[in-house]
């Protein structure tokens, strides 16, 4: 098939474009949000082709994957027609939960796809048919060494996002273990949360270096209160890291017993962090269980097979 999809979510799209199709990605001269083109920090295959908006009317397109509300208007303007439409929703609802109505609700000709069962449960999609295709991860391999007795956190813009990403919880975790917080716009985080700089270091690394550096830390901490399901959590599990996470949204499904510690109680979570730091052998064993669980549920082949079935169904 020839699939039109905007470059919106780099990690997710990197897995999606591993399939057997041709992927048309809009590109504009300024490479703005509606025309980023091919990824520059992820390895995308040659089957991902950049197409300027003015050429899209002449392209054969079998299906369009929408990810943002305004993209439907771009389809009408740039294509002048509506091929079969799949609306991929990456996020949990953010608003009057649980009454938040999805933008695709009752839109004719759209199939809505959620990335977690929690999201499908919480969004009101009206009469629009909805499905779930869980994440797929390109396996980075079992890289955990745990040589650094520090805890890793991955979050973008923790100062701006605040309670959503559990930024206010980081001082508690920093008392249990020194933190290395990876992500964009993390500068000034230690001062913002009022902890010494050596207890909360920040790093913004290229994608190619991130996994290796994460795996050098003893434990992965996921303090996020409200998100869909952080890919960084699944990637940490693939790396063989033991994980400590808030029992919110989809986390209780993603981290089975034995693969980490999941709780609503901060004292339980901080005690777990201390235990992993104090016992590297225990951390290794739990990390191996986390990797096995992630491979079984979030493997790339299952993800691509699920998408193949859905794309054939919507274009039949």
Tab-separated table of C-alpha atoms in Angstrom:
chain	number	residue	atom	x	y	z
A	1	UNK	CA	0.000	0.000	0.000
A	2	UNK	CA	0.885	3.656	-0.276
A	3	UNK	CA	0.245	5.298	3.082
A	4	UNK	CA	0.185	9.030	3.787
A	5	UNK	CA	1.353	9.814	7.325
A	6	UNK	CA	2.726	12.956	8.954
A	7	UNK	CA	5.987	12.808	10.900
A	8	UNK	CA	4.568	13.576	14.338
A	9	UNK	CA	5.834	10.960	16.792
A	10	UNK	CA	9.347	9.894	15.821
A	11	UNK	CA	9.696	6.785	17.990
A	12	UNK	CA	6.285	5.378	17.127
A	13	UNK	CA	6.677	6.133	13.418
A	14	UNK	CA	10.077	4.448	13.338
A	15	UNK	CA	8.370	1.188	14.279
A	16	UNK	CA	5.431	1.749	11.910
A	17	UNK	CA	7.566	2.331	8.808
A	18	UNK	CA	9.319	-1.018	9.267
A	19	UNK	CA	6.317	-2.558	7.525
A	20	UNK	CA	6.152	-3.662	3.852
A	21	UNK	CA	4.529	-0.518	2.442
A	22	UNK	CA	5.474	2.819	0.893
A	23	UNK	CA	5.105	5.662	3.366
A	24	UNK	CA	4.511	9.169	2.001
A	25	UNK	CA	5.620	11.851	4.458
A	26	UNK	CA	4.729	15.502	3.761
A	27	UNK	CA	7.701	17.869	3.609
A	28	UNK	CA	7.617	21.672	3.452
A	29	UNK	CA	10.511	24.080	2.820
A	30	UNK	CA	10.621	25.139	6.479
A	31	UNK	CA	10.227	21.555	7.731
A	32	UNK	CA	7.587	22.825	10.125
A	33	UNK	CA	5.137	20.719	12.142
A	34	UNK	CA	3.066	19.841	9.057
A	35	UNK	CA	6.079	19.081	6.877
A	36	UNK	CA	8.937	17.624	8.918
A	37	UNK	CA	9.737	15.067	6.243
A	38	UNK	CA	11.954	12.104	7.024
A	39	UNK	CA	13.400	11.711	10.505
A	40	UNK	CA	16.960	12.828	11.048
A	41	UNK	CA	17.558	11.169	14.414
A	42	UNK	CA	15.956	7.789	13.690
A	43	UNK	CA	16.874	5.210	11.060
A	44	UNK	CA	14.030	5.087	8.536
A	45	UNK	CA	14.054	2.779	5.483
A	46	UNK	CA	14.101	3.961	1.875
A	47	UNK	CA	10.369	3.142	1.618
A	48	UNK	CA	9.678	6.423	3.472
A	49	UNK	CA	9.374	9.074	0.748
A	50	UNK	CA	9.152	12.825	1.249
A	51	UNK	CA	6.382	14.484	-0.790
A	52	UNK	CA	5.689	18.253	-0.964
A	53	UNK	CA	2.009	19.108	-0.319
A	54	UNK	CA	1.513	20.435	-3.862
A	55	UNK	CA	2.345	17.010	-5.285
A	56	UNK	CA	-0.018	15.001	-3.129
A	57	UNK	CA	-3.028	15.421	-5.461
A	58	UNK	CA	-1.138	13.449	-8.075
A	59	UNK	CA	-0.031	10.672	-5.744
A	60	UNK	CA	-1.749	7.339	-5.518
A	61	UNK	CA	-2.708	6.975	-1.847
A	62	UNK	CA	-4.446	3.913	-0.440
A	63	UNK	CA	-4.914	5.078	3.141
A	64	UNK	CA	-4.212	8.133	5.285
A	65	UNK	CA	-3.100	7.876	8.908
A	66	UNK	CA	-4.221	10.975	10.820
A	67	UNK	CA	-2.730	11.885	14.205
A	68	UNK	CA	-3.912	15.466	14.869
A	69	UNK	CA	-7.342	17.088	14.443
A	70	UNK	CA	-6.272	19.636	11.801
A	71	UNK	CA	-4.850	16.948	9.511
A	72	UNK	CA	-8.328	16.138	8.221
A	73	UNK	CA	-8.551	19.641	6.777
A	74	UNK	CA	-5.074	19.206	5.268
A	75	UNK	CA	-6.269	16.037	3.549
A	76	UNK	CA	-9.192	17.921	2.013
A	77	UNK	CA	-6.977	20.810	0.913
A	78	UNK	CA	-3.891	18.938	-0.224
A	79	UNK	CA	-5.504	15.832	-1.730
A	80	UNK	CA	-8.917	17.133	-2.756
A	81	UNK	CA	-10.353	13.742	-1.832
A	82	UNK	CA	-10.632	11.409	1.135
A	83	UNK	CA	-9.013	7.992	0.847
A	84	UNK	CA	-9.770	5.529	3.670
A	85	UNK	CA	-8.888	7.259	6.945
A	86	UNK	CA	-7.313	5.837	10.085
A	87	UNK	CA	-7.099	8.216	13.047
A	88	UNK	CA	-4.251	7.152	15.305
A	89	UNK	CA	-4.627	8.502	18.837
A	90	UNK	CA	-1.361	8.480	20.794
A	91	UNK	CA	-2.644	10.136	23.943
A	92	UNK	CA	-4.882	9.568	26.914
A	93	UNK	CA	-7.736	12.090	27.094
A	94	UNK	CA	-6.893	15.433	28.640
A	95	UNK	CA	-9.900	17.387	29.748
A	96	UNK	CA	-13.218	16.446	31.321
A	97	UNK	CA	-12.214	12.845	31.939
A	98	UNK	CA	-14.026	10.451	31.628
A	99	UNK	CA	-16.385	12.479	29.449
A	100	UNK	CA	-13.731	13.775	27.043
A	101	UNK	CA	-15.064	13.421	23.519
A	102	UNK	CA	-12.568	12.433	20.855
A	103	UNK	CA	-12.205	14.729	17.797
A	104	UNK	CA	-12.874	11.699	15.580
A	105	UNK	CA	-16.153	10.895	17.312
A	106	UNK	CA	-18.956	10.448	14.762
A	107	UNK	CA	-16.730	11.509	11.819
A	108	UNK	CA	-17.841	9.428	8.813
A	109	UNK	CA	-15.304	7.164	7.126
A	110	UNK	CA	-12.797	7.145	10.002
A	111	UNK	CA	-11.467	4.199	11.978
A	112	UNK	CA	-10.019	5.262	15.324
A	113	UNK	CA	-6.974	3.362	16.608
A	114	UNK	CA	-5.735	3.712	20.183
A	115	UNK	CA	-2.305	2.626	21.383
A	116	UNK	CA	-3.588	1.317	24.742
A	117	UNK	CA	-6.764	-0.283	26.033
A	118	UNK	CA	-6.882	2.321	28.797
A	119	UNK	CA	-7.111	5.085	26.194
A	120	UNK	CA	-9.921	3.350	24.347
A	121	UNK	CA	-11.804	2.948	27.619
A	122	UNK	CA	-11.416	6.602	28.604
A	123	UNK	CA	-12.049	8.414	25.310
A	124	UNK	CA	-15.651	8.943	24.185
A	125	UNK	CA	-15.511	8.042	20.486
A	126	UNK	CA	-19.238	8.156	19.795
A	127	UNK	CA	-20.236	5.920	16.881
A	128	UNK	CA	-16.767	5.904	15.317
A	129	UNK	CA	-15.389	2.342	15.205
A	130	UNK	CA	-12.413	2.049	17.549
A	131	UNK	CA	-9.630	-0.504	17.804
A	132	UNK	CA	-6.468	-0.936	19.870
A	133	UNK	CA	-3.032	-1.690	18.442
A	134	UNK	CA	-0.516	-1.718	21.240
A	135	UNK	CA	2.977	-0.333	20.831
A	136	UNK	CA	5.736	-2.180	19.063
A	137	UNK	CA	9.376	-1.597	19.945
A	138	UNK	CA	12.425	-2.140	17.771
A	139	UNK	CA	14.472	-4.250	20.137
A	140	UNK	CA	17.600	-2.354	21.260
A	141	UNK	CA	18.988	-5.544	22.798
A	142	UNK	CA	19.799	-6.501	26.401
A	143	UNK	CA	22.224	-3.700	27.246
A	144	UNK	CA	21.745	-3.312	31.000
A	145	UNK	CA	24.943	-3.180	33.005
A	146	UNK	CA	23.677	-1.220	36.015
A	147	UNK	CA	27.232	-0.106	36.644
A	148	UNK	CA	26.135	3.326	37.873
A	149	UNK	CA	24.247	3.296	41.158
A	150	UNK	CA	21.876	5.961	39.943
A	151	UNK	CA	18.251	5.926	38.787
A	152	UNK	CA	17.298	6.921	35.239
A	153	UNK	CA	14.224	8.963	34.322
A	154	UNK	CA	13.186	9.918	30.779
A	155	UNK	CA	10.859	12.887	30.357
A	156	UNK	CA	10.657	15.819	27.981
A	157	UNK	CA	9.907	19.288	29.357
A	158	UNK	CA	9.463	18.230	32.993
A	159	UNK	CA	9.365	21.817	34.284
A	160	UNK	CA	6.570	22.886	31.956
A	161	UNK	CA	4.577	19.668	32.306
A	162	UNK	CA	4.795	19.561	36.092
A	163	UNK	CA	2.392	17.224	37.848
A	164	UNK	CA	1.442	15.449	34.622
A	165	UNK	CA	4.924	13.950	34.385
A	166	UNK	CA	5.365	13.628	38.152
A	167	UNK	CA	7.998	16.355	38.337
A	168	UNK	CA	6.847	17.188	41.866
A	169	UNK	CA	7.630	13.588	42.898
A	170	UNK	CA	11.264	13.737	41.822
A	171	UNK	CA	12.544	15.133	45.165
A	172	UNK	CA	11.224	12.000	46.889
A	173	UNK	CA	12.987	9.773	44.378
A	174	UNK	CA	16.137	11.898	44.585
A	175	UNK	CA	16.298	11.140	48.306
A	176	UNK	CA	16.189	7.432	47.507
A	177	UNK	CA	18.802	7.571	44.721
A	178	UNK	CA	20.682	10.139	42.672
A	179	UNK	CA	18.740	10.752	39.483
A	180	UNK	CA	19.818	11.158	35.880
A	181	UNK	CA	16.930	12.758	33.978
A	182	UNK	CA	17.130	12.332	30.210
A	183	UNK	CA	15.069	14.429	27.817
A	184	UNK	CA	14.521	17.703	26.042
A	185	UNK	CA	14.357	20.989	27.931
A	186	UNK	CA	15.411	19.553	31.275
A	187	UNK	CA	17.870	22.375	32.033
A	188	UNK	CA	17.504	23.865	35.505
A	189	UNK	CA	15.443	20.957	36.813
A	190	UNK	CA	17.425	20.402	40.025
A	191	UNK	CA	17.052	24.037	41.049
A	192	UNK	CA	13.373	23.985	40.066
A	193	UNK	CA	12.592	21.044	42.354
A	194	UNK	CA	14.952	22.199	45.098
A	195	UNK	CA	17.486	19.367	45.226
A	196	UNK	CA	21.299	19.459	44.953
A	197	UNK	CA	22.618	19.302	41.410
A	198	UNK	CA	24.443	16.008	42.009
A	199	UNK	CA	21.141	14.388	43.074
A	200	UNK	CA	19.392	15.383	39.852
A	201	UNK	CA	21.570	15.590	36.767
A	202	UNK	CA	20.015	16.269	33.366
A	203	UNK	CA	21.097	14.973	29.967
A	204	UNK	CA	19.740	15.580	26.469
A	205	UNK	CA	21.332	12.902	24.295
A	206	UNK	CA	20.938	11.923	20.632
A	207	UNK	CA	18.646	8.944	20.150
A	208	UNK	CA	21.577	6.757	19.150
A	209	UNK	CA	23.275	7.255	22.523
A	210	UNK	CA	20.246	7.209	24.783
A	211	UNK	CA	19.745	3.461	25.154
A	212	UNK	CA	23.368	2.725	26.001
A	213	UNK	CA	23.456	5.443	28.643
A	214	UNK	CA	20.115	4.449	30.149
A	215	UNK	CA	21.312	0.874	30.515
A	216	UNK	CA	24.312	1.957	32.587
A	217	UNK	CA	21.965	3.118	35.356
A	218	UNK	CA	20.853	0.617	37.991
A	219	UNK	CA	17.086	1.187	37.757
A	220	UNK	CA	14.533	3.000	35.603
A	221	UNK	CA	11.981	5.236	37.363
A	222	UNK	CA	8.712	6.189	35.670
A	223	UNK	CA	7.051	8.902	37.810
A	224	UNK	CA	4.459	9.957	35.216
A	225	UNK	CA	0.933	10.459	36.541
A	226	UNK	CA	-0.991	10.811	33.298
A	227	UNK	CA	0.192	9.647	29.926
A	228	UNK	CA	-0.780	7.105	27.328
A	229	UNK	CA	2.077	4.652	27.884
A	230	UNK	CA	5.574	6.070	27.762
A	231	UNK	CA	7.663	4.389	25.077
A	232	UNK	CA	10.693	5.099	27.236
A	233	UNK	CA	9.283	2.715	29.869
A	234	UNK	CA	8.930	-0.059	27.288
A	235	UNK	CA	12.376	0.677	25.889
A	236	UNK	CA	13.902	0.468	29.376
A	237	UNK	CA	12.262	-2.917	29.840
A	238	UNK	CA	13.648	-4.075	26.490
A	239	UNK	CA	17.098	-2.997	27.659
A	240	UNK	CA	16.763	-5.332	30.650
A	241	UNK	CA	16.336	-2.607	33.263
A	242	UNK	CA	14.296	-3.151	36.410
A	243	UNK	CA	11.531	-0.552	36.505
A	244	UNK	CA	9.775	1.361	39.257
A	245	UNK	CA	6.581	3.076	38.126
A	246	UNK	CA	3.388	4.748	39.258
A	247	UNK	CA	0.394	2.441	38.881
A	248	UNK	CA	-1.435	4.808	36.554
A	249	UNK	CA	-3.029	4.565	33.096
A	250	UNK	CA	-1.662	1.485	31.224
A	251	UNK	CA	1.374	0.805	33.424
A	252	UNK	CA	-0.261	-2.000	35.395
A	253	UNK	CA	-0.794	-3.883	32.113
A	254	UNK	CA	2.692	-3.206	30.762
A	255	UNK	CA	4.688	-4.184	33.870
A	256	UNK	CA	3.591	-7.598	35.150
A	257	UNK	CA	4.530	-8.937	38.595
A	258	UNK	CA	8.220	-9.736	38.796
A	259	UNK	CA	9.211	-7.243	36.079
A	260	UNK	CA	9.427	-4.268	38.420
A	261	UNK	CA	7.612	-2.500	41.209
A	262	UNK	CA	4.348	-0.719	40.410
A	263	UNK	CA	2.355	1.125	43.068
A	264	UNK	CA	0.330	4.213	43.915
A	265	UNK	CA	2.367	4.556	47.117
A	266	UNK	CA	5.468	6.716	46.875
A	267	UNK	CA	7.022	5.047	49.913
A	268	UNK	CA	6.725	1.633	48.243
A	269	UNK	CA	8.329	2.991	45.088
A	270	UNK	CA	11.190	4.778	46.812
A	271	UNK	CA	11.908	1.703	48.943
A	272	UNK	CA	12.079	-0.323	45.729
A	273	UNK	CA	14.573	2.121	44.249
A	274	UNK	CA	16.764	1.776	47.350
A	275	UNK	CA	16.544	-2.017	47.164
A	276	UNK	CA	17.616	-2.122	43.524
A	277	UNK	CA	20.546	0.179	44.208
A	278	UNK	CA	21.672	-1.940	47.125
A	279	UNK	CA	21.338	-5.303	45.339
A	280	UNK	CA	22.634	-5.373	41.735
A	281	UNK	CA	21.968	-9.123	41.408
A	282	UNK	CA	18.308	-8.572	42.286
A	283	UNK	CA	18.180	-5.664	39.832
A	284	UNK	CA	19.582	-7.892	37.097
A	285	UNK	CA	17.064	-10.670	37.724
A	286	UNK	CA	14.094	-8.303	37.712
A	287	UNK	CA	15.457	-6.561	34.614
A	288	UNK	CA	15.654	-9.890	32.785
A	289	UNK	CA	12.011	-10.534	33.663
A	290	UNK	CA	11.105	-7.041	32.446
A	291	UNK	CA	12.823	-7.677	29.117
A	292	UNK	CA	11.039	-11.006	28.646
A	293	UNK	CA	7.669	-9.400	29.381
A	294	UNK	CA	8.285	-6.508	26.988
A	295	UNK	CA	9.426	-8.776	24.168
A	296	UNK	CA	6.362	-10.972	24.593
A	297	UNK	CA	3.813	-8.154	24.532
A	298	UNK	CA	5.427	-5.245	22.689
A	299	UNK	CA	7.520	-6.955	20.048
A	300	UNK	CA	7.814	-5.368	16.600
A	301	UNK	CA	6.475	-8.343	14.630
A	302	UNK	CA	3.215	-8.445	16.600
A	303	UNK	CA	2.804	-4.683	16.140
A	304	UNK	CA	3.320	-4.861	12.364
A	305	UNK	CA	1.009	-7.872	12.033
A	306	UNK	CA	-1.751	-6.032	13.907
A	307	UNK	CA	-1.377	-3.008	11.647
A	308	UNK	CA	-1.362	-5.194	8.556
A	309	UNK	CA	-4.695	-6.701	9.499
A	310	UNK	CA	-6.259	-3.324	10.227
A	311	UNK	CA	-4.982	-1.647	7.053
A	312	UNK	CA	-6.321	-4.490	4.919
A	313	UNK	CA	-9.666	-4.197	6.670
A	314	UNK	CA	-10.062	-0.440	6.193
A	315	UNK	CA	-8.987	-0.542	2.527
A	316	UNK	CA	-10.980	-3.638	1.575
